Each structure stands twice: as structure tokens, then as C-alpha cells.
XYZ file of N, CA, C and O in Angstrom:
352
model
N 16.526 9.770 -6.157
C 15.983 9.814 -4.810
C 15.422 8.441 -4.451
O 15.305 7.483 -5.215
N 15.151 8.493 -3.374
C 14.863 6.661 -2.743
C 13.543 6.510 -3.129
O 13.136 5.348 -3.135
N 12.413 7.775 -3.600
C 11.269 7.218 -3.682
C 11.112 7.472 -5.308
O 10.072 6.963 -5.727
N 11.855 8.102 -6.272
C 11.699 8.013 -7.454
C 10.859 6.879 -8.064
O 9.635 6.989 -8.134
N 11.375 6.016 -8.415
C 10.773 4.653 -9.002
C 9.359 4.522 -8.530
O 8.356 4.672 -9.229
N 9.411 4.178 -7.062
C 7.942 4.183 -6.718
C 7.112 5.237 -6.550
O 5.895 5.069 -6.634
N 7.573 6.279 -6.330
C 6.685 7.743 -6.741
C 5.935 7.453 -8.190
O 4.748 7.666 -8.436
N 6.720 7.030 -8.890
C 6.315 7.519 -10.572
C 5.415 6.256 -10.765
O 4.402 6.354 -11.457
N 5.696 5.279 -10.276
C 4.915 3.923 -10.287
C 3.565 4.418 -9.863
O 2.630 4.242 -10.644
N 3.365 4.985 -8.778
C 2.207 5.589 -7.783
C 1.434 6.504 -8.515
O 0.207 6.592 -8.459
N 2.330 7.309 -9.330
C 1.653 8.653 -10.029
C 1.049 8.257 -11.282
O 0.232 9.060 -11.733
N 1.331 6.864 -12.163
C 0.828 5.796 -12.767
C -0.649 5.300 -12.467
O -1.794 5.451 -12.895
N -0.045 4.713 -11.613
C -1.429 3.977 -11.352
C -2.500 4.188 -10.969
O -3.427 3.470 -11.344
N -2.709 5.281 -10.069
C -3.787 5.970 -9.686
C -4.629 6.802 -11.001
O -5.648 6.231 -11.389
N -4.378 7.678 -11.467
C -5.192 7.650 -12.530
C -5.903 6.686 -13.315
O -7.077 6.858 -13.645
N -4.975 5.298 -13.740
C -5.247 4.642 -14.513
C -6.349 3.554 -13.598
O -7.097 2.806 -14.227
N -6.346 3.567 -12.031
C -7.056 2.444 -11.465
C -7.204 1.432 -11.591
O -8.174 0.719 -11.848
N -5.243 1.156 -11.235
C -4.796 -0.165 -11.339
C -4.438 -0.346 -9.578
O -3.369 0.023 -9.092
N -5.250 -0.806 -8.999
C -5.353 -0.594 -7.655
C -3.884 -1.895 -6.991
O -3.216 -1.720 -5.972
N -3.791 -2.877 -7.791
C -2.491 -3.556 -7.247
C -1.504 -2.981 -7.265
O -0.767 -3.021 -6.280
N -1.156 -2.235 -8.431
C 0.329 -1.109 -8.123
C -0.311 -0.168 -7.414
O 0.277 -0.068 -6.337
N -1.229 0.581 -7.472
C -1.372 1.603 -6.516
C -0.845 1.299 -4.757
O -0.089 1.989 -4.073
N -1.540 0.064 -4.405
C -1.070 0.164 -2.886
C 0.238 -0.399 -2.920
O 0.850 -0.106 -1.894
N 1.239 -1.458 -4.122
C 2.201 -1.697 -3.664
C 3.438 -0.398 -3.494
O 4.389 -0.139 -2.756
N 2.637 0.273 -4.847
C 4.131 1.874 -4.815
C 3.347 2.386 -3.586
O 4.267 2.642 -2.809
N 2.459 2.620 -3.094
C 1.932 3.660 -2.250
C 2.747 2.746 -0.976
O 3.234 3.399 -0.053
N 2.853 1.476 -0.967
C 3.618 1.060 0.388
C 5.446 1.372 0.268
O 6.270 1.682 1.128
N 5.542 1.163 -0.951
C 7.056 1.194 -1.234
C 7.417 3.304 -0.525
O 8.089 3.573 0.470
N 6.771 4.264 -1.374
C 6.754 5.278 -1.148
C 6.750 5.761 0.036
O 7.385 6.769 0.349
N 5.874 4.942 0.987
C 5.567 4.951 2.399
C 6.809 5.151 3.166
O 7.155 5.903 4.077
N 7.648 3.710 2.104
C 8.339 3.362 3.208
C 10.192 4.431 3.202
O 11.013 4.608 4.102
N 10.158 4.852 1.869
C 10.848 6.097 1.986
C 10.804 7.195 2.248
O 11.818 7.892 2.295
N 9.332 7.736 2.542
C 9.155 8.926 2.906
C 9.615 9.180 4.546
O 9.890 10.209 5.163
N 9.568 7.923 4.893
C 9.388 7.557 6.198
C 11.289 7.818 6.637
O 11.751 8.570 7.494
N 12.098 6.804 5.598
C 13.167 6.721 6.189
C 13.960 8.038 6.024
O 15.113 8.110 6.449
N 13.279 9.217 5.335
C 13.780 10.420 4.932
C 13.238 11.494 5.864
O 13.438 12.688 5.638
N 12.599 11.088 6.838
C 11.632 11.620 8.144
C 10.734 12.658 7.865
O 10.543 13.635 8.589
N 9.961 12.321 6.354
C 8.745 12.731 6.060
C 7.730 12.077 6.612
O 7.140 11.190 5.996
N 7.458 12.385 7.655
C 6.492 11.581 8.666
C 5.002 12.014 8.040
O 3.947 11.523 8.441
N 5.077 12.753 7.265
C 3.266 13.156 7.440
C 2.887 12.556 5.935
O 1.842 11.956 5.684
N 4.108 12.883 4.849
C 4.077 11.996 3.968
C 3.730 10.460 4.002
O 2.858 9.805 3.431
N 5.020 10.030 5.134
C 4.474 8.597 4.968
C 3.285 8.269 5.247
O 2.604 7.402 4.699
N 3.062 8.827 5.942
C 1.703 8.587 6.982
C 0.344 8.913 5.917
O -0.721 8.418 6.286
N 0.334 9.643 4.739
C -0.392 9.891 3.924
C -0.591 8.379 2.510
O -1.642 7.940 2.045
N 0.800 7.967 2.203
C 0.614 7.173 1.812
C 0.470 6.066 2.127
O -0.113 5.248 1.416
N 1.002 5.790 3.334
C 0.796 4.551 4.052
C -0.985 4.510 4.420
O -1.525 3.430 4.658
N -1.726 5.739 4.426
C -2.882 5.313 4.237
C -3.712 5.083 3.081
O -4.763 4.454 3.204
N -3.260 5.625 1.757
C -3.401 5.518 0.838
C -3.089 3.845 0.484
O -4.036 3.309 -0.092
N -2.195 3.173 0.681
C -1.552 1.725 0.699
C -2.844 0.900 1.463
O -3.224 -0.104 0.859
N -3.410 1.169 2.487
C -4.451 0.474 3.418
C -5.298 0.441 2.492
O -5.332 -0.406 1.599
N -6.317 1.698 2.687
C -7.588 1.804 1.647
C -7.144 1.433 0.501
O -7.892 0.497 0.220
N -6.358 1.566 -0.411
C -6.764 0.671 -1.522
C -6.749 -0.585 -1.192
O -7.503 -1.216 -1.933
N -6.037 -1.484 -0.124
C -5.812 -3.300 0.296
C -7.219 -3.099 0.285
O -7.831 -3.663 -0.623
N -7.956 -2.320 1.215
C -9.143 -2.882 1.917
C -10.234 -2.487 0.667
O -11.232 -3.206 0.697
N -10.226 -1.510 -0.389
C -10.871 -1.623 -1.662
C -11.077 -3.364 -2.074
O -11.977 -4.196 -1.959
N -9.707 -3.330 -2.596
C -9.550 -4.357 -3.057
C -10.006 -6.058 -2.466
O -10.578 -6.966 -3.069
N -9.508 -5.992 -1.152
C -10.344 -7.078 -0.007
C -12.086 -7.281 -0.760
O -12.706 -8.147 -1.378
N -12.344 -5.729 -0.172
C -13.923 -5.609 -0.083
C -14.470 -5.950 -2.045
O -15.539 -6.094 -2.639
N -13.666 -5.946 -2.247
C -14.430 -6.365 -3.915
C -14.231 -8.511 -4.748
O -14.576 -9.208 -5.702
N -13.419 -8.548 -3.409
C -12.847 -9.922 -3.374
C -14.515 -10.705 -3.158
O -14.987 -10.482 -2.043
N -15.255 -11.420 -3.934
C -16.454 -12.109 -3.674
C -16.071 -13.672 -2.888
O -17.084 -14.369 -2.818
N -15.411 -14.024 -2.576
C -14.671 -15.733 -2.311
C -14.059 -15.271 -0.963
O -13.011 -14.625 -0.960
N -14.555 -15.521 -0.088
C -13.927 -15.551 1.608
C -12.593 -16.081 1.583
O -11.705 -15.393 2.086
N -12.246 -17.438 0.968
C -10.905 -17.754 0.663
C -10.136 -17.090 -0.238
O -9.029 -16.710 0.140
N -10.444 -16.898 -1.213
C -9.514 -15.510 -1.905
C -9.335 -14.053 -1.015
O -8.356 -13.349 -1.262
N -10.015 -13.765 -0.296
C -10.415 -12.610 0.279
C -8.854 -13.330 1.566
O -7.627 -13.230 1.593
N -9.387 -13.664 1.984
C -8.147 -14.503 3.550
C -6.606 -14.421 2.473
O -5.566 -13.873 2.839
N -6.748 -14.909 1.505
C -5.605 -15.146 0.989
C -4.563 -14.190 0.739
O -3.373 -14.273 1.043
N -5.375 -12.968 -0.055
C -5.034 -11.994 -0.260
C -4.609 -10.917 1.111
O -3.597 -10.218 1.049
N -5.244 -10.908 1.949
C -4.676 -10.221 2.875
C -3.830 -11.017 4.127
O -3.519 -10.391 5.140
N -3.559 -12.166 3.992
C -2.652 -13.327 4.310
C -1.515 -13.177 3.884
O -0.548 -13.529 4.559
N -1.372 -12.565 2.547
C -0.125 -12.663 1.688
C 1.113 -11.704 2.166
O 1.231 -10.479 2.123
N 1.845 -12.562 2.561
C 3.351 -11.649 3.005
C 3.448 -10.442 2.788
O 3.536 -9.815 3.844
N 3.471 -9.867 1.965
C 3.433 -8.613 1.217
C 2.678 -7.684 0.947
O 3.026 -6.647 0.383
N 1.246 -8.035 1.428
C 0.028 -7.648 2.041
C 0.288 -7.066 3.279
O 0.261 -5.884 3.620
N 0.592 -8.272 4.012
C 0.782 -7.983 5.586
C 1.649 -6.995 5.986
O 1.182 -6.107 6.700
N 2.887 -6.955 5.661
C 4.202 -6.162 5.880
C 3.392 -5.096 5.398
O 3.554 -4.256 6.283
N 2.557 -4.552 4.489
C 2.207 -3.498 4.069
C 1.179 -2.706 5.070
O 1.115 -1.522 5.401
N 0.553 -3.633 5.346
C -0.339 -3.397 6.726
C 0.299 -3.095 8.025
O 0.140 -2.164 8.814
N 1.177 -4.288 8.033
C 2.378 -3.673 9.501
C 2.756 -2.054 9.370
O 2.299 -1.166 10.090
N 3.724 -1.886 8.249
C 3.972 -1.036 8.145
C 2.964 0.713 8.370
O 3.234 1.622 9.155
N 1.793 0.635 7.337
C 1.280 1.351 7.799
C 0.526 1.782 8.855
O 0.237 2.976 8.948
N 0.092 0.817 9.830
C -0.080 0.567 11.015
C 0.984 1.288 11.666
O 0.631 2.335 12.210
N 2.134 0.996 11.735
C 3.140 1.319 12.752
C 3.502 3.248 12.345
O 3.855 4.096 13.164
N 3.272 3.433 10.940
C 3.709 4.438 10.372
C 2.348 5.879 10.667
O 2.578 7.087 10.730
N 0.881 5.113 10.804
C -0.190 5.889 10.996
C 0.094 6.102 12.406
O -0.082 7.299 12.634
N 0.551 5.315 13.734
C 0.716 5.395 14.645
C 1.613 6.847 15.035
O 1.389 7.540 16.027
N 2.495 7.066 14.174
C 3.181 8.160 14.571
C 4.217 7.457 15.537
O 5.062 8.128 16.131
């Protein structure tokens, strides 16, 4: 299935509170639940993908690390995405 890999990645990391894979599978997951028109799914992980960025932001002590990190391409697209995906 399209979200296999990152499902199991997701179902990983969260227990273990490894919060960088958590929001990247939780964005990857997002983004198949989505193209499979599990809308409420995506929309669940795509918020799951946010709150952990913004965990992670908020524990960032360095304003420039903090900018950087949510600057980062792959950050952003993750943010686009769930943005556009919470929107409905």
C-alpha cells in the first residue's frame, strides 16, 4: 500500500519519541492518506506532522536554529501540506 513504509515508520516512532521521524512519516502518511481520499485521515496526521514541528521548534533554545529548522524545505512543504490538507 502507498502508506505502508511510512505507516510503520510512524507506528515506530511515536512510542519510542523520536519526534524527527515522527513528523516526517506522519507527513509522508499524510500525504497518502490524502491521495487515497482518506480525507479525515490525512487531516489527522497532517496534524499530528504540525504539532510535533512545533514541539520540536518550541524546544529549539537558539532563535537561529529555531528559523532554520522551520526554514528547511522539508519542514515547509510539510507545513504547506498540512495547512492545505487541515483546510479541507
Amino acid at each position: 500500500t502507498p502508506r505502508g513504509r511510512p505507516a510503520r515508520a510512524l507506528a515506530h516512532a511515536r512510542p519510542t519519541a523520536y519526534p524527527t521521524l515522527t513528523w516526517q512519516a506522519a507527513h509522508l502518511v499524510a500525504r497518502a492518506q490524502a491521495a487515497t481520499g482518506d480525507t479525515d485521515g490525512a487531516a489527522r496526521s497532517a496534524r499530528l506532522a504540525l504539532e510535533t514541528m512545533e514541539q520540536i521548534a518550541a524546544r529549539v533554545p537558539d532563535s537561529g536554529l529555531r528559523r532554520a529548522f522551520l526554514s528547511w524545505r522539508r519542514a515547509e512543504t510539510a507545513r504547506e501540506d498540512a495547512d492545505r490538507l487541515l483546510r479541507g
